[in-house]
């Protein structure tokens, strides 16, 4: 999805007179993180669990054919890790660009 | 009354008491409390509420049974009903929370146009009703089995309790009861699973230990003339497994009752972490379910194999009364098992087992004590009721907030709005009772169609609405209608509904999987029509810009 529509003028006052360049940068970093995580999401669930399941089933670990394990267990664990990485990285990104919320909520803290 | 019934009654009564108490504690006086729980729910609690909202009667009661009979292809439900949370967390939840109003149709109204809002409200009502039917019917099954109350009476009792907390507490009451219901349902699911795993393998962690029995289960299946349990694509062709999994994932991320659960967090950050907690809580059940499926299938086959029909285990007799297990009258020993009523009726199987009972009966099949069996009853009801309540809230808010006040009563006061929302909720409960007593088909299947509809209508336009400023109202309406029409047409074409005959699947694509293609149709139509028409106004583009940043930039930032 392209996002090259020009941002309209007259948005909220930019901080510290730096212009709105930070917005593009923040958004680009967010999109990059998102795309990487979604590639992993697809590769593990649809790749290991469906497309290559029969090949992976040739390997058996602790009683589980590997493809079967990805389809019924491994993909779910991967999903959790993906959201964890997203939440942690976005917290860091928000702070880096000063757009984090000041009413501390969420997470482990 | 048998010992199990006494225990079931104790646990059900106790849990209902807790729900009513919570309802009393969290009654609301404002629409902000009624629709979004005052946007004041901590991330962990919200995660538990999402999990309970999400895990339906189908997850709790039917899923392990479905997996047991589907074998490897049961993964469509396991991946499909969890993978959507990645999409939800990355693509929708934080942005819709930042936007910060009451309903999903309201968001598309602000982002696109009032027409889109009305279409979305109607679709939200249809999808939620499709879904709530399964919940009500599921609750009825639990009552019928454990308390020997007729299904109709069971549905009415469950609905009366939901009515109490949903009408008085709205989203706030629903949220906190869902937290309690999650606790009940997960305990009820895990204890029998641990016990079964421990009895069968000596390792009480079902996720790890069910690997130990897979080889033996494959052999046992072969003796019954069934496919290998771990063999992929025995139940559905590969392309259909792919499409159904995708449809369930994007349907999950597009279901209004799931999305609005992320409106209730305190912050954008809270909505991200709440998605993580939700998936952790859901995964506890979803990684256990395939183990329960495998263990129970093993016990089932092992217990009845070659047995004379009058020497079958006690649980068979117990469940025959409910009609969920049937033994063929012409058979003398059991050598074949099916979950397909048509196969059984044709005399091709000695034993018919309904998917729904594998979880309900698993403690009995494994010979666990009566209190645990009773606990499962309370868990099944918690799963059904928590999801039903979330759906009823969507129906009530769509009817009142998105339709009634806009078309009929423009200048309603706050008090009047709350009153009308409560009446809408009450009416929705009554309609749900009717459909719960007269359910169209069996639980998990009904739910699967709601996903196809959500996938092909909401998900594409919500994602485009957030990530593509150029998407406009004409595009969104066209896309939504095209996706819905395409998906619904194929479902009606391949299923026996509304008196139409069922036609064969095209290219092996089942009606459950068609939502994926419907979503692509929606996406393409929205993009093409948007590009052919005028871009949205600057105000709308500015709104899209604003929801991308959790808060205003800190002035002091270097």
XYZ file of C-alpha atoms in Angstrom:
667
model
C 0.000 0.000 0.000
C 1.605 3.235 -1.059
C 1.263 6.242 1.122
C 2.620 8.997 -1.025
C -0.340 11.310 -0.643
C 1.044 14.633 0.476
C 0.365 15.356 4.132
C -1.912 18.386 4.236
C -0.477 21.567 5.609
C -1.672 22.981 8.898
C -1.439 19.853 11.050
C -0.719 20.179 14.745
C 2.253 22.441 15.540
C 5.465 20.531 14.981
C 7.615 20.164 18.038
C 10.704 22.291 18.401
C 10.333 23.777 14.938
C 11.882 20.709 13.285
C 9.147 20.446 10.704
C 7.181 17.285 10.140
C 10.083 15.161 8.922
C 9.988 13.104 12.109
C 6.476 11.979 11.254
C 7.537 10.371 7.995
C 10.507 8.782 9.707
C 8.435 7.424 12.592
C 5.838 6.046 10.219
C 8.458 4.489 7.935
C 10.091 2.706 10.882
C 6.697 1.495 12.055
C 5.895 0.122 8.588
C 9.283 -1.567 8.267
C 8.845 -3.347 11.618
C 5.324 -4.343 10.642
C 6.336 -5.791 7.271
C 9.203 -7.827 8.765
C 6.918 -9.271 11.446
C 4.207 -10.080 8.890
C 6.716 -11.907 6.701
C 7.638 -14.101 9.664
C 3.934 -14.530 10.436
C 3.270 -15.809 6.933
C 6.401 -17.948 6.644
C 5.796 -19.837 9.879
C 2.036 -20.393 9.699
C 1.331 -20.707 5.991
C 4.872 -21.757 5.021
C 5.790 -24.361 7.654
C 2.218 -25.252 8.670
C 0.584 -25.606 5.241
C 2.766 -25.208 2.145
C 5.777 -27.275 3.268
C 4.016 -29.346 5.925
C 4.524 -32.675 4.142
C 8.259 -32.161 3.638
C 8.708 -31.088 7.280
C 6.728 -34.113 8.464
C 9.674 -36.299 7.397
C 11.469 -35.013 10.499
C 10.105 -36.294 13.815
C 11.051 -34.623 17.115
C 9.805 -35.898 20.492
C 7.092 -37.843 18.723
C 5.884 -34.863 16.695
C 6.232 -34.819 12.907
C 7.704 -31.313 12.485
C 5.144 -29.955 9.991
C 2.299 -31.208 12.188
C 3.955 -29.531 15.190
C 4.197 -26.183 13.406
C 0.567 -26.433 12.302
C -0.811 -27.290 15.750
C 1.699 -25.770 18.207
C 4.687 -23.888 16.814
C 2.795 -21.289 14.820
C 0.832 -20.217 17.916
C 4.012 -19.732 19.970
C 5.463 -17.730 17.083
C 2.401 -15.442 17.006
C 2.919 -14.605 20.687
C 6.578 -13.767 20.123
C 5.668 -11.557 17.147
C 3.224 -9.443 19.151
C 5.697 -9.244 22.044
C 8.436 -7.961 19.729
C 5.989 -5.471 18.195
C 4.823 -4.104 21.562
C 8.392 -3.737 22.895
C 9.784 -2.168 19.716
C 6.856 0.234 19.387
C 7.274 1.346 23.003
C 10.897 2.131 22.179
C 9.978 3.891 18.923
C 7.295 5.996 20.641
C 9.772 7.169 23.257
C 12.461 7.834 20.676
C 10.106 10.185 18.818
C 8.485 11.601 21.944
C 4.981 10.429 21.040
C 4.579 7.999 23.949
C 1.611 8.429 26.239
C 2.141 9.895 29.643
C -0.590 7.937 31.490
C 1.484 4.827 32.024
C -0.476 1.715 31.271
C 0.056 -1.666 29.788
C 2.762 -4.210 29.675
C 4.750 -5.602 32.453
C 5.610 -2.296 34.040
C -29.559 -36.553 40.947
C -26.188 -38.144 40.287
C -22.983 -37.006 41.954
C -21.744 -35.266 38.799
C -24.995 -33.360 38.498
C -24.735 -32.108 42.063
C -21.208 -30.855 41.386
C -22.211 -29.316 38.077
C -25.049 -27.504 39.820
C -22.717 -26.256 42.568
C -20.143 -24.862 40.116
C -22.703 -23.355 37.769
C -24.611 -21.683 40.622
C -21.383 -20.388 42.184
C -20.095 -18.915 38.936
C -23.456 -17.313 38.117
C -23.470 -15.768 41.581
C -20.069 -14.223 40.920
C -21.205 -12.819 37.553
C -24.292 -11.204 39.060
C -22.230 -9.731 41.919
C -19.776 -8.222 39.421
C -22.688 -6.848 37.401
C -24.014 -5.100 40.494
C -20.593 -3.636 41.277
C -20.063 -2.292 37.770
C -23.431 -0.840 36.795
C -23.098 2.285 34.692
C -24.775 5.674 34.419
C -23.204 6.990 31.207
C -22.976 5.846 27.601
C -19.173 5.946 27.818
C -19.377 3.272 30.485
C -22.030 1.352 28.573
C -20.145 1.268 25.248
C -16.406 1.384 26.094
C -16.178 0.696 29.861
C -15.020 4.294 30.480
C -11.784 3.491 28.568
C -10.233 2.558 31.836
C -9.438 -1.162 31.684
C -5.836 -2.218 32.497
C -4.037 -4.120 29.724
C -3.858 -7.495 31.493
C -7.532 -7.445 32.509
C -8.496 -6.345 29.035
C -6.441 -9.211 27.618
C -8.370 -11.701 29.756
C -11.655 -10.095 28.681
C -10.642 -10.331 25.012
C -9.761 -13.991 25.527
C -13.154 -14.800 27.078
C -14.977 -12.659 24.524
C -13.102 -14.498 21.817
C -13.206 -18.095 23.009
C -16.705 -19.162 22.266
C -18.792 -22.211 22.968
C -17.223 -23.553 19.765
C -13.656 -23.119 21.077
C -14.454 -24.680 24.405
C -16.957 -27.380 23.505
C -16.482 -28.286 19.838
C -12.919 -27.488 18.829
C -11.002 -30.372 20.400
C -13.625 -32.750 19.031
C -13.337 -31.273 15.569
C -9.559 -31.607 15.725
C -9.874 -35.216 16.907
C -11.838 -36.101 13.788
C -9.979 -33.809 11.365
C -6.523 -34.893 12.575
C -3.726 -32.741 11.201
C -6.133 -30.480 9.303
C -7.611 -29.342 12.623
C -4.805 -26.794 12.326
C -7.161 -24.575 10.320
C -8.902 -23.675 13.575
C -5.742 -23.576 15.696
C -3.792 -21.236 13.426
C -6.848 -19.480 12.031
C -8.239 -18.461 15.398
C -4.898 -17.263 16.809
C -3.003 -15.816 13.829
C -5.603 -13.081 13.434
C -4.325 -11.478 16.644
C -1.037 -10.664 14.946
C -2.999 -8.780 12.277
C -5.166 -7.144 14.904
C -2.191 -5.993 16.999
C -0.116 -4.724 14.085
C -2.753 -3.369 11.713
C -5.816 -2.257 13.641
C -5.965 -2.182 17.445
C -3.580 0.734 18.202
C -5.033 2.970 15.487
C -8.669 2.372 16.284
C -7.911 2.939 19.971
C -6.197 6.236 19.165
C -9.246 7.327 17.191
C -11.124 6.508 20.395
C -14.899 6.486 19.929
C -17.552 3.817 20.499
C -18.207 1.397 17.620
C -16.636 -0.067 14.479
C -19.301 1.392 12.142
C -18.669 4.775 13.782
C -14.990 4.595 12.787
C -15.781 3.862 9.138
C -18.392 6.636 9.342
C -15.741 9.160 10.392
C -13.155 7.796 7.987
C -15.377 7.326 4.931
C -18.988 8.496 5.060
C -22.295 8.166 6.842
C -23.520 5.738 4.170
C -20.593 3.431 4.857
C -21.448 3.656 8.539
C -25.010 2.480 7.948
C -23.915 -0.397 5.704
C -21.288 -1.385 8.293
C -23.849 -1.270 11.110
C -26.207 -3.589 9.240
C -23.354 -5.999 8.408
C -22.186 -5.910 12.049
C -25.683 -6.868 13.179
C -25.924 -9.752 10.660
C -22.455 -11.107 11.466
C -23.015 -10.892 15.225
C -26.368 -12.643 15.018
C -24.857 -15.470 12.937
C -22.312 -15.860 15.685
C -24.521 -15.485 18.741
C -26.746 -18.372 17.627
C -23.908 -20.840 18.179
C -23.239 -19.459 21.649
C -26.821 -19.819 22.771
C -27.114 -23.327 21.354
C -23.790 -24.269 22.994
C -25.021 -23.056 26.371
C -28.178 -25.126 25.884
C -26.141 -28.297 25.213
C -24.254 -27.864 28.489
C -27.453 -27.400 30.471
C -29.136 -30.346 28.769
C -26.261 -32.684 29.464
C -25.123 -31.750 32.931
C -28.290 -30.610 34.624
C -30.847 -32.494 32.544
C -32.679 -29.256 31.904
C -34.231 -29.215 28.420
C -32.137 -27.239 25.946
C -34.764 -24.492 25.612
C -34.850 -23.952 29.383
C -31.047 -23.938 29.533
C -30.814 -21.267 26.853
C -33.347 -19.142 28.728
C -31.467 -19.403 32.045
C -28.105 -18.474 30.476
C -29.746 -15.596 28.626
C -31.386 -14.298 31.813
C -27.992 -14.051 33.517
C -26.425 -12.342 30.490
C -29.406 -9.999 30.390
C -28.787 -8.950 33.984
C -25.182 -7.905 33.605
C -25.258 -6.735 30.005
C -28.294 -4.490 30.388
C -27.163 -2.866 33.647
C -23.416 -2.821 33.195
C -23.045 -2.585 29.428
C -19.421 -2.909 28.332
C -18.169 -2.274 31.851
C -20.228 -5.113 33.336
C -19.365 -7.342 30.378
C -15.633 -6.626 30.693
C -15.336 -7.544 34.340
C -17.589 -10.592 34.084
C -15.489 -11.693 31.103
C -12.377 -11.547 33.285
C -14.128 -13.856 35.778
C -15.431 -16.068 32.973
C -11.957 -16.428 31.495
C -10.710 -17.674 34.852
C -13.525 -20.215 35.126
C -13.207 -21.506 31.592
C -9.422 -21.838 31.534
C -9.322 -23.670 34.876
C -12.116 -25.948 33.691
C -10.245 -26.685 30.473
C -6.746 -27.152 31.867
C -7.365 -29.346 34.914
C -8.873 -32.272 32.983
C -6.233 -31.819 30.257
C -3.378 -31.985 32.766
C -4.941 -35.002 34.431
C -5.471 -36.844 31.158
C -1.921 -36.066 29.974
C -0.485 -37.240 33.259
C -2.499 -40.471 33.315
C -1.582 -41.360 29.768
C 2.067 -40.363 29.528
C 3.306 -39.457 33.014
C 4.071 -35.918 31.800
C 1.396 -33.452 33.016
C 2.074 -30.899 30.259
C -0.306 -31.843 27.439
C 1.455 -29.592 24.881
C 4.634 -31.637 25.265
C 3.288 -35.067 26.023
C 0.802 -35.684 23.242
C 3.742 -36.300 20.912
C 4.243 -39.575 22.812
C 0.975 -41.100 21.647
C 0.897 -39.869 18.039
C 2.639 -42.932 16.580
C 0.294 -45.287 18.441
C -2.716 -43.163 17.489
C -1.725 -43.425 13.830
C -1.671 -47.225 14.152
C -4.998 -47.280 15.959
C -6.578 -45.085 13.271
C -5.290 -47.518 10.642
C -6.995 -50.426 12.447
C -10.298 -48.534 12.188
C -9.636 -47.896 8.503
C -9.102 -44.168 9.096
C -6.379 -41.898 7.669
C -3.166 -41.329 9.612
C -3.824 -38.761 12.348
C -0.731 -36.668 11.588
C -1.139 -36.858 7.802
C -1.950 -33.418 6.339
C -4.776 -32.693 3.863
C -6.890 -35.767 4.571
C -9.965 -33.733 5.478
C -9.541 -30.885 2.976
C -7.372 -30.224 -0.079
C -4.260 -28.079 0.492
C -5.668 -25.004 -1.245
C -8.753 -25.133 0.964
C -6.704 -25.526 4.165
C -4.788 -22.413 3.099
C -7.904 -20.385 2.301
C -9.895 -21.426 5.371
C -6.953 -20.622 7.667
C -6.566 -17.211 6.043
C -10.323 -16.518 6.163
C -10.428 -17.339 9.875
C -7.397 -15.116 10.558
C -8.618 -12.044 8.721
C -12.151 -12.718 9.908
C -10.873 -12.663 13.502
C -9.250 -9.298 12.886
C -12.440 -7.993 11.258
C -15.022 -9.128 13.799
C -16.624 -6.089 15.450
C -17.024 -7.737 18.859
C -13.283 -8.427 18.987
C -12.224 -5.015 17.694
C -14.333 -3.046 20.177
C -12.638 -4.889 23.019
C -9.542 -2.824 22.177
C -11.496 0.447 22.525
C -11.670 -0.111 26.269
C -7.964 0.115 27.128
C -6.492 3.170 28.829
C -4.096 4.033 26.015
C -2.738 3.129 22.581
C 0.150 1.403 24.275
C -2.363 -0.460 26.437
C -4.105 -1.766 23.323
C -0.852 -3.271 21.988
C 0.014 -4.965 25.265
C -3.559 -6.016 25.702
C -3.350 -7.826 22.327
C -0.290 -9.665 23.636
C -2.026 -10.688 26.863
C -5.109 -11.716 24.927
C -3.101 -14.069 22.718
C -1.175 -15.496 25.685
C -4.461 -16.261 27.444
C -5.995 -17.685 24.286
C -2.901 -19.770 23.517
C -3.189 -21.484 26.907
C -6.371 -23.097 25.623
C -5.446 -23.300 21.951
C -2.183 -25.173 22.489
C -3.954 -27.531 24.900
C -6.897 -28.280 22.584
C -4.922 -30.328 20.006
C -3.535 -32.430 22.870
C -7.028 -32.974 24.276
C -8.184 -33.903 20.771
C -5.425 -36.471 20.308
C -5.713 -37.975 23.807
C -9.474 -38.233 23.658
C -9.423 -39.755 20.196
C -6.928 -42.301 21.454
C -9.007 -43.143 24.523
C -12.165 -43.272 22.476
C -10.805 -45.654 19.863
C -8.900 -47.700 22.412
C -11.939 -47.967 24.722
C -14.466 -49.159 22.187
C -12.288 -51.147 19.784
C -13.671 -54.586 19.222
C -15.968 -54.275 22.257
C -19.376 -55.937 22.213
C -22.086 -53.271 22.080
C -23.404 -54.259 25.509
C -19.952 -54.079 27.086
C -19.075 -50.497 26.095
C -17.653 -48.050 28.691
C -20.057 -46.263 31.044
C -19.677 -42.850 29.379
C -21.188 -44.182 26.163
C -24.355 -45.025 28.032
C -24.408 -41.667 29.851
C -24.155 -39.706 26.630
C -26.588 -41.839 24.634
C -29.365 -40.166 26.609
C -28.471 -36.784 25.088
C -28.379 -38.185 21.559
C -24.760 -37.104 21.146
C -23.535 -40.717 21.031
C -25.368 -43.469 19.172
C -24.596 -47.161 18.804
C -25.774 -48.912 15.650
C -28.609 -51.356 16.353
C -27.355 -53.841 13.806
C -23.788 -54.024 15.129
C -22.574 -56.566 17.630
C -19.057 -55.275 18.140
C -17.615 -51.816 17.523
C -15.108 -51.727 14.682
C -15.797 -48.332 13.148
C -16.441 -44.853 14.520
C -17.680 -41.727 12.783
C -18.733 -38.175 13.599
C -20.794 -37.978 10.422
C -24.502 -38.647 10.970
C -25.083 -39.447 7.288
C -22.401 -42.155 7.272
C -23.886 -43.608 10.444
C -27.437 -43.558 9.087
C -26.287 -45.461 6.005
C -25.119 -48.256 8.325
C -21.430 -47.722 7.534
C -20.298 -47.181 11.122
C -20.950 -48.923 14.422
C -20.647 -45.857 16.642
C -21.647 -42.230 16.065
C -19.933 -39.604 18.227
C -20.794 -35.901 18.047
C -17.779 -33.537 18.034
C -19.213 -31.535 20.914
C -18.982 -34.287 23.477
C -15.261 -34.965 23.271
C -14.466 -32.099 25.621
C -17.622 -32.400 27.683
C -17.030 -36.108 28.166
C -13.233 -36.131 28.256
C -13.044 -36.212 32.080
C -15.488 -39.125 32.092
C -13.738 -40.891 29.227
C -10.508 -40.620 31.210
C -12.291 -41.632 34.421
C -11.739 -38.375 36.368
C -13.705 -37.633 39.598
C -17.151 -36.007 39.627
C -16.186 -32.464 40.780
C -13.975 -32.048 37.688
C -16.812 -33.091 35.417
C -18.981 -30.502 37.141
C -16.337 -27.829 36.669
C -16.327 -28.481 32.926
C -20.031 -27.631 32.861
C -19.368 -24.224 34.420
C -16.473 -23.668 31.998
C -18.564 -24.444 28.928
C -21.239 -22.027 30.099
C -18.654 -19.318 30.847
C -17.267 -19.650 27.312
C -20.697 -19.430 25.714
C -21.986 -16.572 27.870
C -18.909 -14.344 27.668
C -18.906 -14.439 23.884
C -22.666 -13.991 23.653
C -22.483 -10.895 25.865
C -19.784 -9.302 23.700
C -21.828 -9.958 20.570
C -25.003 -8.617 22.117
C -23.175 -5.398 22.947
C -22.202 -4.991 19.271
C -25.793 -5.588 18.208
C -27.133 -3.148 20.797
C -24.589 -0.433 19.972
C -25.082 -0.825 16.210
C -28.838 -0.595 16.548
C -28.880 2.334 18.975
C -25.667 4.307 18.448
C -25.153 3.742 14.712
C -28.735 3.583 13.425
C -31.517 4.692 15.786
C -30.046 7.967 17.014
C -28.926 8.970 13.545
C -32.134 8.226 11.686
C -34.897 8.492 14.263
C -33.947 10.387 17.398
C -31.315 13.011 16.629
C -31.410 15.026 19.815
C -31.654 12.344 22.465
C -30.267 13.279 25.881
C -27.518 11.243 27.521
C -30.035 9.550 29.842
C -32.312 8.719 26.934
C -29.412 7.308 24.918
C -28.491 4.998 27.758
C -32.119 3.924 28.126
C -32.541 3.158 24.424
C -29.231 1.241 24.351
C -30.473 -0.886 27.239
C -33.767 -1.603 25.486
C -31.883 -2.557 22.302
C -29.734 -4.913 24.386
C -32.844 -6.464 25.949
C -34.447 -7.043 22.558
C -31.229 -8.525 21.168
C -31.193 -11.022 24.059
C -34.760 -12.087 23.244
C -33.970 -12.645 19.557
C -30.842 -14.567 20.543
C -32.915 -16.838 22.802
C -35.204 -17.679 19.903
C -32.327 -18.601 17.615
C -30.518 -20.421 20.404
C -33.508 -22.716 20.812
C -33.899 -23.207 17.047
C -30.281 -23.297 15.845
C -29.794 -23.723 12.087
C -26.738 -26.046 12.026
C -24.094 -27.307 14.430
C -22.064 -24.954 16.552
C -18.606 -24.533 15.012
C -19.881 -24.496 11.465
C -22.251 -21.608 12.048
C -19.400 -19.646 13.566
C -17.138 -20.332 10.574
C -19.548 -18.490 8.254
C -19.519 -15.364 10.412
C -15.765 -15.231 9.806
C -16.098 -15.367 6.042
C -18.531 -12.470 6.169
C -16.354 -10.390 8.506
C -13.256 -11.169 6.428
C -14.839 -10.074 3.174
C -16.514 -6.918 4.491
C -14.726 -5.216 7.408
C -11.087 -6.216 7.369
C -10.009 -4.799 3.962
C -11.671 -1.413 4.382
C -10.471 -1.009 7.966
C -6.859 -1.718 7.003
C -7.044 0.482 3.914
C -8.724 3.156 6.013
C -5.734 3.264 8.353
C -2.855 2.706 5.927
C -4.003 4.320 2.691
C -5.149 7.928 2.878
C -6.365 7.842 -0.699
C -9.118 5.262 0.079
C -12.463 7.056 -0.128
C -16.119 6.486 0.696
C -17.272 5.396 -2.759
C -14.452 2.858 -2.837
C -15.266 1.515 0.624
C -18.992 1.099 -0.046
C -18.345 -0.606 -3.388
C -15.671 -2.849 -1.887
C -17.767 -3.875 1.082
C -20.839 -4.655 -0.999
C -18.809 -6.521 -3.648
C -17.012 -8.603 -0.986
C -20.220 -9.381 0.867
C -22.215 -10.229 -2.274
C -19.445 -12.461 -3.632
C -18.963 -14.343 -0.368
C -22.639 -14.744 0.451
C -23.421 -15.904 -3.095
C -20.800 -18.643 -2.969
C -21.964 -19.738 0.491
C -25.557 -20.002 -0.696
C -24.375 -21.770 -3.871
C -22.498 -24.473 -1.962
C -24.767 -24.868 1.058
C -28.326 -25.936 1.609
C -29.741 -22.723 2.991
C -32.942 -20.837 2.281
C -34.209 -23.903 0.426
C -31.458 -23.834 -2.204
C -29.666 -27.048 -3.113
C -25.976 -27.563 -2.384
C -23.702 -27.459 -5.429
C -20.207 -29.001 -5.499
C -17.232 -26.881 -4.418
C -15.405 -25.041 -7.205
C -11.657 -25.916 -7.265
C -12.092 -27.608 -3.883
C -12.809 -24.295 -2.152
C -15.248 -24.716 0.722
C -17.771 -22.067 1.836
C -15.636 -21.535 4.977
C -12.639 -20.584 2.839
C -14.363 -18.301 0.370
C -14.061 -15.296 2.697
C -10.364 -15.028 1.764
C -11.214 -14.536 -1.894
C -14.100 -12.240 -0.890
C -11.578 -10.106 1.007
C -9.358 -9.867 -2.080
C -12.400 -8.875 -4.163
C -13.231 -6.200 -1.577
C -9.640 -4.911 -1.553
C -9.333 -4.705 -5.332
C -12.734 -3.043 -5.771
C -12.020 -0.501 -3.004
C -8.654 0.431 -4.506
C -9.882 0.647 -8.119
C -13.023 2.633 -7.295
C -11.111 4.956 -4.913
C -8.553 5.742 -7.609
C -11.290 6.415 -10.148
C -13.076 8.883 -7.867
C -12.058 11.972 -5.896
C -9.668 11.679 -2.934
C -11.106 12.122 0.569
C -11.250 15.611 2.091
C -8.256 17.161 3.848
C -9.973 16.798 7.223
C -10.318 13.045 6.703
C -6.694 12.740 5.586
C -5.632 14.708 8.635
C -7.647 12.362 10.857
C -5.822 9.377 9.331
C -2.532 11.193 9.951
C -3.472 11.784 13.591
C -4.351 8.189 14.463
C -0.848 7.089 13.454
C 0.850 8.720 16.458
C -0.087 7.603 19.975
C 0.062 11.174 21.338
C 1.163 14.740 20.616
C 4.903 15.110 20.365
C 6.587 16.093 23.594
C 7.649 19.764 23.421
C 10.831 19.201 25.370
C 11.990 16.402 23.121
C 15.506 16.966 21.827
